[in-house]
Coordinates of C-alpha atoms in Angstrom, one line a residue:
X1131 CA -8.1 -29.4 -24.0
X1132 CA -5.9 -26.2 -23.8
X1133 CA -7.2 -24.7 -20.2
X1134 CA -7.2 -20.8 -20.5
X1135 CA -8.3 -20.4 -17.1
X1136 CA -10.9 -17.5 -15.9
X1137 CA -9.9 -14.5 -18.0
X1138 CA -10.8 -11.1 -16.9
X1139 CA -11.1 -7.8 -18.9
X1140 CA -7.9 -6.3 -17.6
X1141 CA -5.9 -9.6 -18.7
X1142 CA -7.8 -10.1 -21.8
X1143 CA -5.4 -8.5 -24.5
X1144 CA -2.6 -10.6 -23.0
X1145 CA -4.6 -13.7 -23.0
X1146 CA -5.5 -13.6 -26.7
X1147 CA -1.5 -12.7 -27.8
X1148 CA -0.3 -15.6 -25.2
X1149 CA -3.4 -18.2 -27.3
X1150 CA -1.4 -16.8 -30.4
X1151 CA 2.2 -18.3 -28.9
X1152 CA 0.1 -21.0 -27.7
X1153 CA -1.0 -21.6 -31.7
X1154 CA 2.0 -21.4 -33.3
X1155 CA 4.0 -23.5 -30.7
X1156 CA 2.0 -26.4 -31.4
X1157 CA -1.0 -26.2 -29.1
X1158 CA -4.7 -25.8 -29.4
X1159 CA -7.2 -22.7 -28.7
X1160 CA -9.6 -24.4 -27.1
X1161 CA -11.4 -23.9 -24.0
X1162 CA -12.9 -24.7 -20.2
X1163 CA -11.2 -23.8 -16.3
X1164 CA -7.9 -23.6 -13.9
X1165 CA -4.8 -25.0 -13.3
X1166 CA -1.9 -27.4 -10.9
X1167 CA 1.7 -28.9 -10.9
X1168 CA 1.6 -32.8 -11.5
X1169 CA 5.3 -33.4 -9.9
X1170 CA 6.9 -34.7 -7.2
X1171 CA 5.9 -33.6 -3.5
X1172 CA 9.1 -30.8 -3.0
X1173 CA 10.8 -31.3 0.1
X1174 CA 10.0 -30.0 3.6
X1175 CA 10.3 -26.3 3.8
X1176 CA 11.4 -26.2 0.6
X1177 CA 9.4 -22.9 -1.6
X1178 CA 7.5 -22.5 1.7
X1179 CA 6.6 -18.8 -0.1
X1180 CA 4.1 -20.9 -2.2
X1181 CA 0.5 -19.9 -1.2
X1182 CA -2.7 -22.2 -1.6
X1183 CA -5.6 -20.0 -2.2
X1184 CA -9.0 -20.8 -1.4
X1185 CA -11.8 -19.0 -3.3
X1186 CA -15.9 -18.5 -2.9
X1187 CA -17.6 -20.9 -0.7
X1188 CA -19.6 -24.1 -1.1
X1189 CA -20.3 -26.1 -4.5
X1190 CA -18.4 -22.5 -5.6
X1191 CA -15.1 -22.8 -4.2
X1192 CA -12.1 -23.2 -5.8
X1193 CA -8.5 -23.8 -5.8
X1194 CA -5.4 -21.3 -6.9
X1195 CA -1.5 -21.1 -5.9
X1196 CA 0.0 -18.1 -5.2
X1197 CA 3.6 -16.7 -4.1
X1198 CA 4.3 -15.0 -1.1
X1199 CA 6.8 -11.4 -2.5
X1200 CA 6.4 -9.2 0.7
X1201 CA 5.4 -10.1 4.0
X1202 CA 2.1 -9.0 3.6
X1203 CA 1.2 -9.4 -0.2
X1204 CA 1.2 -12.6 -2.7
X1205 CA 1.6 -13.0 -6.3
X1206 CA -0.8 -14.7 -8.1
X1207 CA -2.9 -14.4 -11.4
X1208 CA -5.7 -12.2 -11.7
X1209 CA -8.4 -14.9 -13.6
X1210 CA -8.5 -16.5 -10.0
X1211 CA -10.8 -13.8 -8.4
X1212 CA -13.3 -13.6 -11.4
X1213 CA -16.8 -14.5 -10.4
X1214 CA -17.2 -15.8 -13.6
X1215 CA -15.4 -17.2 -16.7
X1216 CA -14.4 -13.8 -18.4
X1217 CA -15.7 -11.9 -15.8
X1218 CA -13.9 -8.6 -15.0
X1219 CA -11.9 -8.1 -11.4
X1220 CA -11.9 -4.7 -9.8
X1221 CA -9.0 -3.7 -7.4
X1222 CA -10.3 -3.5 -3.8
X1223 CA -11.9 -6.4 -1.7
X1224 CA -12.5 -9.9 -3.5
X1225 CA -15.9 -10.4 -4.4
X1226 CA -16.0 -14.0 -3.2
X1227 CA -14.8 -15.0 0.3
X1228 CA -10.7 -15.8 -0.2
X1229 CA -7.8 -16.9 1.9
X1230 CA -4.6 -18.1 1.5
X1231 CA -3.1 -20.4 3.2
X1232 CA 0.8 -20.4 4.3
X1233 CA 3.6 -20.8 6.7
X1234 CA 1.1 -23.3 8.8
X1235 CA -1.8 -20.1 8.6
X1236 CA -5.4 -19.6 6.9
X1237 CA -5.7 -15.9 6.3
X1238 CA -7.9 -13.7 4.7
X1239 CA -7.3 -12.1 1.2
X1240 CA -8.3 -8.2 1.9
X1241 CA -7.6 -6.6 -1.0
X1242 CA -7.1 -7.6 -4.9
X1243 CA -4.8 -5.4 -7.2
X1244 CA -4.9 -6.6 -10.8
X1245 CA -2.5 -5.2 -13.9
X1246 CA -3.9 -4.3 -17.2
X1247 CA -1.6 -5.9 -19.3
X1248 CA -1.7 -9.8 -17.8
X1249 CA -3.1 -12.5 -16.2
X1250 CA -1.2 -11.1 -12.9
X1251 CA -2.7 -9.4 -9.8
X1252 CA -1.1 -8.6 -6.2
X1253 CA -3.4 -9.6 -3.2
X1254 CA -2.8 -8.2 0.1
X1255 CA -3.1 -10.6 3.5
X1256 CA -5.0 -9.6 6.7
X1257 CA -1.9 -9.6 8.5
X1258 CA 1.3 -10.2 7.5
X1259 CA 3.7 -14.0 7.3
X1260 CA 6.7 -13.5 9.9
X1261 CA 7.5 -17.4 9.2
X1262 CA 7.8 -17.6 5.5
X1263 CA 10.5 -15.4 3.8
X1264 CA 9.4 -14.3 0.2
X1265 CA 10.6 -15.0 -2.6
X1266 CA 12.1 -12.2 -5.1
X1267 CA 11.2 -11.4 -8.5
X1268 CA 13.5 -11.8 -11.7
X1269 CA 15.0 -8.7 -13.5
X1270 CA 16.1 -11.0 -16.1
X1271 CA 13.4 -12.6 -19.3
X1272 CA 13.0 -16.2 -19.7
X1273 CA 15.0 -17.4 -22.5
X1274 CA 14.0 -20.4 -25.2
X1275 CA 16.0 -23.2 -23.7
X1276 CA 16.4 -22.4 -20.5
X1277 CA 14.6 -24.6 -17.6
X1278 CA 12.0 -23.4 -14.9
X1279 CA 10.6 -24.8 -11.8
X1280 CA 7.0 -24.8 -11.4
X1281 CA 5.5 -25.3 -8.4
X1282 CA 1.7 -25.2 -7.0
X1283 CA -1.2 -26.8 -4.9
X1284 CA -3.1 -28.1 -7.8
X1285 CA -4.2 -31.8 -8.6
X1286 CA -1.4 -34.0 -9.3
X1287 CA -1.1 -37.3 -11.5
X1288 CA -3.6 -39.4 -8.6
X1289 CA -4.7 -36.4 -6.4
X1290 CA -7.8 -34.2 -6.6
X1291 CA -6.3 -31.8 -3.6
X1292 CA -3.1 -32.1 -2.6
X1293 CA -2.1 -30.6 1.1
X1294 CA 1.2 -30.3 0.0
X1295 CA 3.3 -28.1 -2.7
X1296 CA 4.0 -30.2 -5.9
X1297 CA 7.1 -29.0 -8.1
X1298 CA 8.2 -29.9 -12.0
X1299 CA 10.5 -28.9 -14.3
X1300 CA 9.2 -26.9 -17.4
X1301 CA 11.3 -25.9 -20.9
X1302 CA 10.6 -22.7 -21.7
X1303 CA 9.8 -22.7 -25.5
X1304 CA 9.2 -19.0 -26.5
X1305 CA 8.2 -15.6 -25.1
X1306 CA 6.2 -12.7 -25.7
X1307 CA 6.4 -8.9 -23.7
X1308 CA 3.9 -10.2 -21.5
X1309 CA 3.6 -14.6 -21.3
X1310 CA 6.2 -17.7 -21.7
X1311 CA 5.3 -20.9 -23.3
X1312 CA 6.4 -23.9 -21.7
X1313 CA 6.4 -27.5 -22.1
X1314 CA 6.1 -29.8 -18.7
X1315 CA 9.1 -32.5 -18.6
X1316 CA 8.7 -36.2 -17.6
X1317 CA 5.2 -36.0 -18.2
X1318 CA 5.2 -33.0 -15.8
X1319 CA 2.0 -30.4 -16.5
X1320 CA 0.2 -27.6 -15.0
X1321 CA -3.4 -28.8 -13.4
X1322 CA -6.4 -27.3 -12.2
X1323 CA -5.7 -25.6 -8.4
X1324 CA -2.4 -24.1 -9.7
X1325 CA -3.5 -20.6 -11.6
X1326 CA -1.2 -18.3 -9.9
X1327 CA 1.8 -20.6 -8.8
X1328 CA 5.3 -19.7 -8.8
X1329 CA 7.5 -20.2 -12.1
X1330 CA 10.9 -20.4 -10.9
X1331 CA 14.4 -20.0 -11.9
X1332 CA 17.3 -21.7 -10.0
X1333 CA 20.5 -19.1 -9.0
X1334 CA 23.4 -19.4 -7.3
X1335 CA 21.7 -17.9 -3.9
X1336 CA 18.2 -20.2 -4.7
X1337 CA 15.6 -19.4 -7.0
X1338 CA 13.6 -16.4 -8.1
X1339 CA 10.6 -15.6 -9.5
X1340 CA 9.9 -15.4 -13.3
X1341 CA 6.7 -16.3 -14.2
X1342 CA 3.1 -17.5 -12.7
X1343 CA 0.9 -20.4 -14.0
X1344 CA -2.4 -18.8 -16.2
X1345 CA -3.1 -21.4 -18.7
X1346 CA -2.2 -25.0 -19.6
X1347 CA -3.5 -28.4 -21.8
X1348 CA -3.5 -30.6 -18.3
X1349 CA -2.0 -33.7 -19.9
X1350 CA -2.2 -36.4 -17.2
X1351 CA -3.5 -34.0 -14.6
X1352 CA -6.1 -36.3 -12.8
X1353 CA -9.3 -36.5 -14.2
X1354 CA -7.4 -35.4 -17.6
X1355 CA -7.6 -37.8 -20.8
X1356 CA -5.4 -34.8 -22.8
X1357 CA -1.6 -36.0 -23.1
X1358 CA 0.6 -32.8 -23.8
X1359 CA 1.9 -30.8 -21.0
X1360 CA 2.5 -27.1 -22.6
X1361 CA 1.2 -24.1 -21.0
X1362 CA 1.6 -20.2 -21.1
X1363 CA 2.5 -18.6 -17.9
X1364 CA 2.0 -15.0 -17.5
X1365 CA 5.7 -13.1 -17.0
X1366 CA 6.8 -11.2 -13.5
X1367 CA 10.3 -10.4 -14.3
X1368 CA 10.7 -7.0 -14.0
X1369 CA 7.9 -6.3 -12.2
X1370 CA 9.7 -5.5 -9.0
X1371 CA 9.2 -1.8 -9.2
X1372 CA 5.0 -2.1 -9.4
X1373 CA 5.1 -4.5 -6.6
X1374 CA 7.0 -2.0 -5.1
X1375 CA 4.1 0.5 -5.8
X1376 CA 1.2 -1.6 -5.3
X1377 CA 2.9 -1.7 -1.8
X1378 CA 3.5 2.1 -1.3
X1379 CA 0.0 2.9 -2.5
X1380 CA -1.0 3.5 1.3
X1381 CA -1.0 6.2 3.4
X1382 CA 0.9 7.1 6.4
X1383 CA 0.4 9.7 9.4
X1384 CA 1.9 9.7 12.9
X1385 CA -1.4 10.1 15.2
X1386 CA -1.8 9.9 18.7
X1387 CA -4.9 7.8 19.1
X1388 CA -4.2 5.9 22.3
X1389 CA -4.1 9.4 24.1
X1390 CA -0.7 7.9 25.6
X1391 CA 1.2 10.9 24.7
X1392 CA 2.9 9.2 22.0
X1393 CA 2.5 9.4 18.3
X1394 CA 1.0 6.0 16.7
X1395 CA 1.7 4.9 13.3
X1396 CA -1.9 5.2 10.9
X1397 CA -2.0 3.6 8.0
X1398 CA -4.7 4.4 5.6
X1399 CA -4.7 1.1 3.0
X1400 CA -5.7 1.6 -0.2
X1401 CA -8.7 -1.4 0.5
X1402 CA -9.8 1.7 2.5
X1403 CA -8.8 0.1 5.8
X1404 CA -7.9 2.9 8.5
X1405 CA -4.8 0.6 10.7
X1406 CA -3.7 1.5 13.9
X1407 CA -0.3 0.2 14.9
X1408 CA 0.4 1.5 18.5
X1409 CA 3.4 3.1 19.8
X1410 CA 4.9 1.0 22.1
X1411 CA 7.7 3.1 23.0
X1412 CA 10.9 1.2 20.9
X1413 CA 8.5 -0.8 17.9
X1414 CA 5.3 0.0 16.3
X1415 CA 2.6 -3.3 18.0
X1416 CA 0.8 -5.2 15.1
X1417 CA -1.9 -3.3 13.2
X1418 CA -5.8 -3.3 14.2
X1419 CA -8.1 -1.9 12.0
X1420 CA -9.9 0.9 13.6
X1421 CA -12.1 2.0 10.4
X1422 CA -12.6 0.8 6.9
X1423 CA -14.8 1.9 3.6
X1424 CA -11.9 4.9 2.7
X1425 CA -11.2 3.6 -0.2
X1426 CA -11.6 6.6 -3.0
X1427 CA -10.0 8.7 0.0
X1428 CA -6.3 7.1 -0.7
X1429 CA -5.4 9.3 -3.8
X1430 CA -7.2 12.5 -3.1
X1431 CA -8.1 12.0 -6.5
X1432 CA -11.7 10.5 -5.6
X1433 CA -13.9 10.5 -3.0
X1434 CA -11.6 13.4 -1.2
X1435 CA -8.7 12.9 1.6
X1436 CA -8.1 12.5 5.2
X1437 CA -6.1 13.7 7.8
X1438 CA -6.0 13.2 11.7
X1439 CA -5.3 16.1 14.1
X1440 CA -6.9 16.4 18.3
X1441 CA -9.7 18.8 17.4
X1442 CA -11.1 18.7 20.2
X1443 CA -8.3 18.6 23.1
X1444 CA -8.9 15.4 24.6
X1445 CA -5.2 14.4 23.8
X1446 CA -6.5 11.8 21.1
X1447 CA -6.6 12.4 17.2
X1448 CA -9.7 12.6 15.6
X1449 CA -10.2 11.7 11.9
X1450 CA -11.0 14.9 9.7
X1451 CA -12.8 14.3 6.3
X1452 CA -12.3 16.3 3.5
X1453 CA -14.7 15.4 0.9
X1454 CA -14.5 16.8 -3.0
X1455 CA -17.7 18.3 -2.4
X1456 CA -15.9 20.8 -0.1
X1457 CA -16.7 20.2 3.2
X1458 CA -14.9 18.9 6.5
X1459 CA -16.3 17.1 9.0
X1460 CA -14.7 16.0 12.0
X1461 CA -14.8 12.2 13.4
X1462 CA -14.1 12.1 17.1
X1463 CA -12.0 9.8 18.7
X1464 CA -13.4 7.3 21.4
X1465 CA -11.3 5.8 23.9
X1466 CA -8.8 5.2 20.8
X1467 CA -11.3 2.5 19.6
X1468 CA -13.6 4.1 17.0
X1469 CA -14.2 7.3 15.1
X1470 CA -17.9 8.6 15.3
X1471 CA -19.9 9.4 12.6
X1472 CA -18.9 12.9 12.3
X1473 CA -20.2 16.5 12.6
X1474 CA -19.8 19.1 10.1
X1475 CA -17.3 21.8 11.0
X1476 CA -16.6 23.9 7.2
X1477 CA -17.4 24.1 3.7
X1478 CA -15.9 25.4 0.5
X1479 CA -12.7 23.2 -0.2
X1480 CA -13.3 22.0 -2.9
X1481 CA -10.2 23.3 -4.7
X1482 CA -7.8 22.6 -1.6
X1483 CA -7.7 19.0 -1.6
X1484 CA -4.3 18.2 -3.2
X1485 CA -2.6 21.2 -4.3
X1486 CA -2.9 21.6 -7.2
X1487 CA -6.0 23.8 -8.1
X1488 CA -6.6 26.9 -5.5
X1489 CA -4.6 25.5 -2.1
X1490 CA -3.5 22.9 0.1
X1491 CA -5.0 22.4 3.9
X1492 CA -2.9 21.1 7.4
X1493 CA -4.3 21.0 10.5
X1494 CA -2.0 21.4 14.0
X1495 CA -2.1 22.9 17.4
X1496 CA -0.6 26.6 16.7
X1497 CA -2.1 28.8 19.3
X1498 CA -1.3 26.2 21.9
X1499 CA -5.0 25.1 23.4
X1500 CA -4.5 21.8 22.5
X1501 CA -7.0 21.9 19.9
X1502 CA -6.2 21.6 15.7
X1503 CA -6.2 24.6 13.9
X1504 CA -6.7 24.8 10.2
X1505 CA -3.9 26.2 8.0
X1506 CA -4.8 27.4 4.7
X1507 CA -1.7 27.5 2.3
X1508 CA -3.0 29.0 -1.3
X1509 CA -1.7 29.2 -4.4
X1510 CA -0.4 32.2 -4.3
X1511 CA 1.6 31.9 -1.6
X1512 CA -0.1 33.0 1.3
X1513 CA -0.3 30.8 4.3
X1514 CA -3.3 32.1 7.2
X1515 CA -4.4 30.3 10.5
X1516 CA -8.0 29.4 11.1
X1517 CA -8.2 29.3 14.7
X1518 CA -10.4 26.5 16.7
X1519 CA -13.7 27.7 18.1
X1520 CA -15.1 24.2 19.0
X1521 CA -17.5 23.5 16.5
X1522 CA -15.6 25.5 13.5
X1523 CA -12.6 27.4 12.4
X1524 CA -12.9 31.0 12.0
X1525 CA -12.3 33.3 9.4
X1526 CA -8.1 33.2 10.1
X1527 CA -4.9 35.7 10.0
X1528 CA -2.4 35.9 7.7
X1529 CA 0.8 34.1 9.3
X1530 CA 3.1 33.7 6.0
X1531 CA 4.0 34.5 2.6
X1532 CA 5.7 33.5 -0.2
X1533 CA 5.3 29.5 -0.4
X1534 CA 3.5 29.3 -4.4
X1535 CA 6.2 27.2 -4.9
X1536 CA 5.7 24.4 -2.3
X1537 CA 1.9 23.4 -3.1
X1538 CA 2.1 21.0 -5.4
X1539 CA 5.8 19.5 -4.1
X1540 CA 6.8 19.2 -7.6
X1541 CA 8.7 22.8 -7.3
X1542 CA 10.7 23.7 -4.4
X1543 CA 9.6 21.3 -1.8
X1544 CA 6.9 20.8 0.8
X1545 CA 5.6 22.0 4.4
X1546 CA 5.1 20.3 7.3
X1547 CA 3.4 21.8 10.8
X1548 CA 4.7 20.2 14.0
X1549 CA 5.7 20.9 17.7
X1550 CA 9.6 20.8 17.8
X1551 CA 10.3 23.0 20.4
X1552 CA 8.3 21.5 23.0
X1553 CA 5.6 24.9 23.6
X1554 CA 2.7 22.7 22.0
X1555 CA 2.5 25.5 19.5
X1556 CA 3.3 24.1 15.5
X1557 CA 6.2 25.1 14.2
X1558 CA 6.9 25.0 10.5
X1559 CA 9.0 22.8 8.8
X1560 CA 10.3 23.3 5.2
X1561 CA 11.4 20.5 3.0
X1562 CA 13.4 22.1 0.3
X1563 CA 14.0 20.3 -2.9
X1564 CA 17.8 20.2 -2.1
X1565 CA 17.3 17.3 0.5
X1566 CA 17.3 20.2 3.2
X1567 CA 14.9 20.7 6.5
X1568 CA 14.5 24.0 8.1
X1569 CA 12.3 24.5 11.6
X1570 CA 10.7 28.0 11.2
X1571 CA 9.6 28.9 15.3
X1572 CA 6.3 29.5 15.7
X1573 CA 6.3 32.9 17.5
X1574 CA 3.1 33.4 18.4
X1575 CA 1.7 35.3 15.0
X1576 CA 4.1 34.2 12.8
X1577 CA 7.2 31.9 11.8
X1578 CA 10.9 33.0 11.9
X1579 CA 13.5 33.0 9.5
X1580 CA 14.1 29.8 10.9
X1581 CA 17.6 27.5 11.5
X1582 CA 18.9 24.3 9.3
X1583 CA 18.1 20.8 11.4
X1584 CA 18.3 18.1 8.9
X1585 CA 19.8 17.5 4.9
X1586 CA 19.8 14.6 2.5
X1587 CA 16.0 14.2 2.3
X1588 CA 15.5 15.5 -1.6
X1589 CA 14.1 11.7 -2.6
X1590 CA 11.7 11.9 0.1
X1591 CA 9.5 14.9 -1.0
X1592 CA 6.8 13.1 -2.2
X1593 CA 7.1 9.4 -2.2
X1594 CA 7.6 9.2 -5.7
X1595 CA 11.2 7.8 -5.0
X1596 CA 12.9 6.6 -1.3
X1597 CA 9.8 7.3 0.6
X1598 CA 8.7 10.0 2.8
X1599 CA 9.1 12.0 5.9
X1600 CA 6.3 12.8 8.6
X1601 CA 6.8 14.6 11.8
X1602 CA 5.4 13.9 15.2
X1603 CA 5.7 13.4 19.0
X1604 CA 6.8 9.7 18.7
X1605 CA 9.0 9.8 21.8
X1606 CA 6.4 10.9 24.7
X1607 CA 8.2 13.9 25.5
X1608 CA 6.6 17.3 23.8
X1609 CA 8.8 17.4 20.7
X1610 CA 8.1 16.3 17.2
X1611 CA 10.3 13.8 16.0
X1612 CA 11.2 12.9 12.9
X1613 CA 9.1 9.7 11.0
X1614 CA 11.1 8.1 7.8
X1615 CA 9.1 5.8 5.9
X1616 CA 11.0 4.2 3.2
X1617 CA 9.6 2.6 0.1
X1618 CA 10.6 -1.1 1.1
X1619 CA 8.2 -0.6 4.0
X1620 CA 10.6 0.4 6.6
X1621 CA 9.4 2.6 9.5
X1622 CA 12.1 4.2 11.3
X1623 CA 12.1 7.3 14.2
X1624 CA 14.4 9.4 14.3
X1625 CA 14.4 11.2 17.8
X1626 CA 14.4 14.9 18.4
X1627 CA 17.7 16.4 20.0
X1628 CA 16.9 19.7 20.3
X1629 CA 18.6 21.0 17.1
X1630 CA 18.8 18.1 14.8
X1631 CA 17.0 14.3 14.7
X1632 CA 19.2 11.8 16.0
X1633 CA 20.1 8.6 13.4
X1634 CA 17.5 6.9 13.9
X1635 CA 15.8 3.1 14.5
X1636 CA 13.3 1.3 12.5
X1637 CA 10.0 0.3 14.3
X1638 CA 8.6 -1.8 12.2
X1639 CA 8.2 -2.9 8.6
X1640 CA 4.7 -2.8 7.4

């Protein structure tokens, strides 16, 4: 019987065109569950990037494969993480209790992404593999003729679960946009336990990725009486720039939450997890989560945004919630473990969240207390300071005029509001569309003309290309210095040298 696995709403369309190939390739449209490579055992350490997923708990559980494409995120099919046969997956946190197991670890599956199109999702780790390197996707379509590799941790010919990866070599009979149609060789075939497995071409430097099991007869899996070995697979070539994305969907601040003087790396995840990964003075430590549930805060296009800033001068960040309803509250940091429940502090921004309707809001140090002011940037131009009264922010001055343009960053460029001089006052720094960074000195009521520090930067305006740019103290020693986050997940500092940022090391790779 022609196993179509769990579909999902999201996959559906491509399901039904890939039971069309299935059809006219010879093969039935019949029905029931999952999916496994009935091979030979591949040899040790050989596609070590092949993930065995555990799903749900109990008489519930169930097997898939997955492949590891980042250090932190697998590849697998999206019909795994269905509660029920045709049941619809949501991005964010698996409904059932998952892990994956790899590179000798069990770890937890914290977030599912699914695409619309196919039976493909992304599915981000706890923590990321260090032992396993992954494996890289095809640019290039399968072509009738050609030969894949499939791999996975599915039943075999005399197993019901296998502990180790099975491989088999499949002809690949047709394609659509979206699925390839395969036949297994040798009596090879795709079994229950293997939805979300690796298809894999061979190259000259090893093998890459091109496709992932979704749906196959199970001739002489075990417990099988069918006898042919086709199956569909759901295609991942080309999908190297929306893995890419899926990755570079998270957030990124330099915070001091320690209170060690020293700006930490926060990343805000878009499973809503709030990450902490400490300064420790020449690499960013491994993450710990330090908040979760900010989900529909990761776009600004939701629940509303976030940003962290010391409101209160204790020489630790606090987290400060902008919700779309208007208001800002302000989460106080304590001891660098926790953020508290909040207390209110203003009200009325509901049009500055992003930009793009009446303004855009920063919060830094400018009067030098040691407490966050509020800047208000507005669309037409104006730029004021709300000072710190500790509860609210008052009514402001006018500081600047003039910046329209850099609101949205889809015009000239952006704004930043740091402490590059060393006075603990925020000095602005403009990002002009050219690749060029200015520091403007804060003098007290307003920002000078201000001198050239930095160029080259015009593909990191608003992470839509390289990456982007954040400024902070990362160094321990007053100034702000420069934070370069590219889009392959490199975090590099480059130090302040009084009139320029130095070249630069990474710190980590998230």
């Amino acid at each position: 019987m022609f196993n179509r696995g769990i579909r999902t709403r999201r996959a559906r369309g491509a399901l039904t065109a890939g039971i069309g190939l299935a059809a006219a390739a010879g093969l039935l449209t019949a029905a029931p569950a999952a999916q496994a490579v009935s091979g030979e055992p591949a040899a040790a350490g050989d596609h070590a990037f092949t993930a065995r997923l555990v799903i749900g708990e109990g008489e519930a559980m169930r097997g898939c494969s997955a492949a590891l494409v980042h250090q932190q995120w697998l590849l697998t099919a999206t019909s795994c993480f269905a509660t029920t046969p045709g049941g619809e997956v949501e991005s964010g946190k698996p409904a059932l209790k998952s892990t994956a197991i790899l590179g000798g670890e069990s770890l937890d599956i914290v977030e599912v992404v699914p695409r619309d199109d196919r039976d493909v999702a992304m599915v981000r780790l706890a923590q990321p593999v260090t032992a396993v390197k992954p494996v890289k996707l095809a640019a290039d379509a399968p072509v009738a003729g050609e030969t894949l590799t499939g791999a996975g941790f599915g039943r075999t010919r005399t197993e019901w679960v296998p502990n180790q990866v099975h491989t088999g070599e499949f002809l690949v009979d047709s394609a659509t946009d979206t699925t390839v149609a395969l036949t297994g060789q040798d009596g090879v075939s795709v079994c229950m336990g293997d939805t979300g497995g690796p298809a894999l071409r061979s190259t000259g430097g090893g093998v890459e990725l091109t496709a992932i099991h979704s749906r196959s007869w199970q001739g002489g899996c075990f417990g099988s009486t069918e006898t042919r070995t086709g199956a569909v697979d759901a295609r991942v070539d080309g999908l190297a720039g929306w893995v890419t994305d899926v990755r570079n969907r998270d957030r990124s601040y330099s915070a001091d939450i320690d209170g060690d003087g020293k700006d930490d790396l926060v990343v805000l995840r878009s499973n809503g997890y709030v990450v902490v990964y400490r300064n420790q003075g020449d690499t960013f430590a491994p993450g710990r989560v330090m908040s979760g549930g900010w989900d529909l805060f990761v776009t600004w296009k939701d629940l509303g945004r976030l940003y962290f800033a010391d409101v209160n001068g204790d020489g630790k960040d606090d987290m400060i919630v902008h919700t779309n309803d208007g208001n800002i509250e302000v989460r106080f940091n304590h001891g660098g473990t926790y953020f508290d429940h909040g207390t209110h502090w203003s009200g009325g921004w509901d049009l500055f969240l992003d930009g793009s309707e009446l303004g855009r809001l920063y919060f830094a140090d400018v009067n030098g207390d040691r407490k966050a002011d509020m800047i208000v940037h507005t669309n037409d131009g104006n730029i004021e300071v709300r000072t710190n009264r500790g509860t609210y922010w008052d009514q402001g001055t006018h500081w600047s005029g003039g910046w329209d343009l850099f609101l949205t960053w889809k015009d000239l460029g952006r704004l930043y509001f740091a402490d590059v001089n060393g006075d603990r006052k925020a000095d602005m720094l403009v990002h002009t569309n050219d690749g060029n960074i200015a520091v403007r000195t804060n003098r007290g009521t307003y920002w000078d003309q201000g001198t050239h520090w930095s160029g080259g930067w015009d593909l990191f305006i608003d992470g839509s290309k390289l990456g982007t740019l954040k400024f902070g103290d990362a160094t321990g020693d007053g100034k702000a210095d420069m934070f370069v986050h590219t889009k392959d997940g490199r975090v590099a500092v480059r130090t302040n040298r009084g009139t320029y940022w130095d070249s630069g090391k990474v710190m980590i790779t998230l």
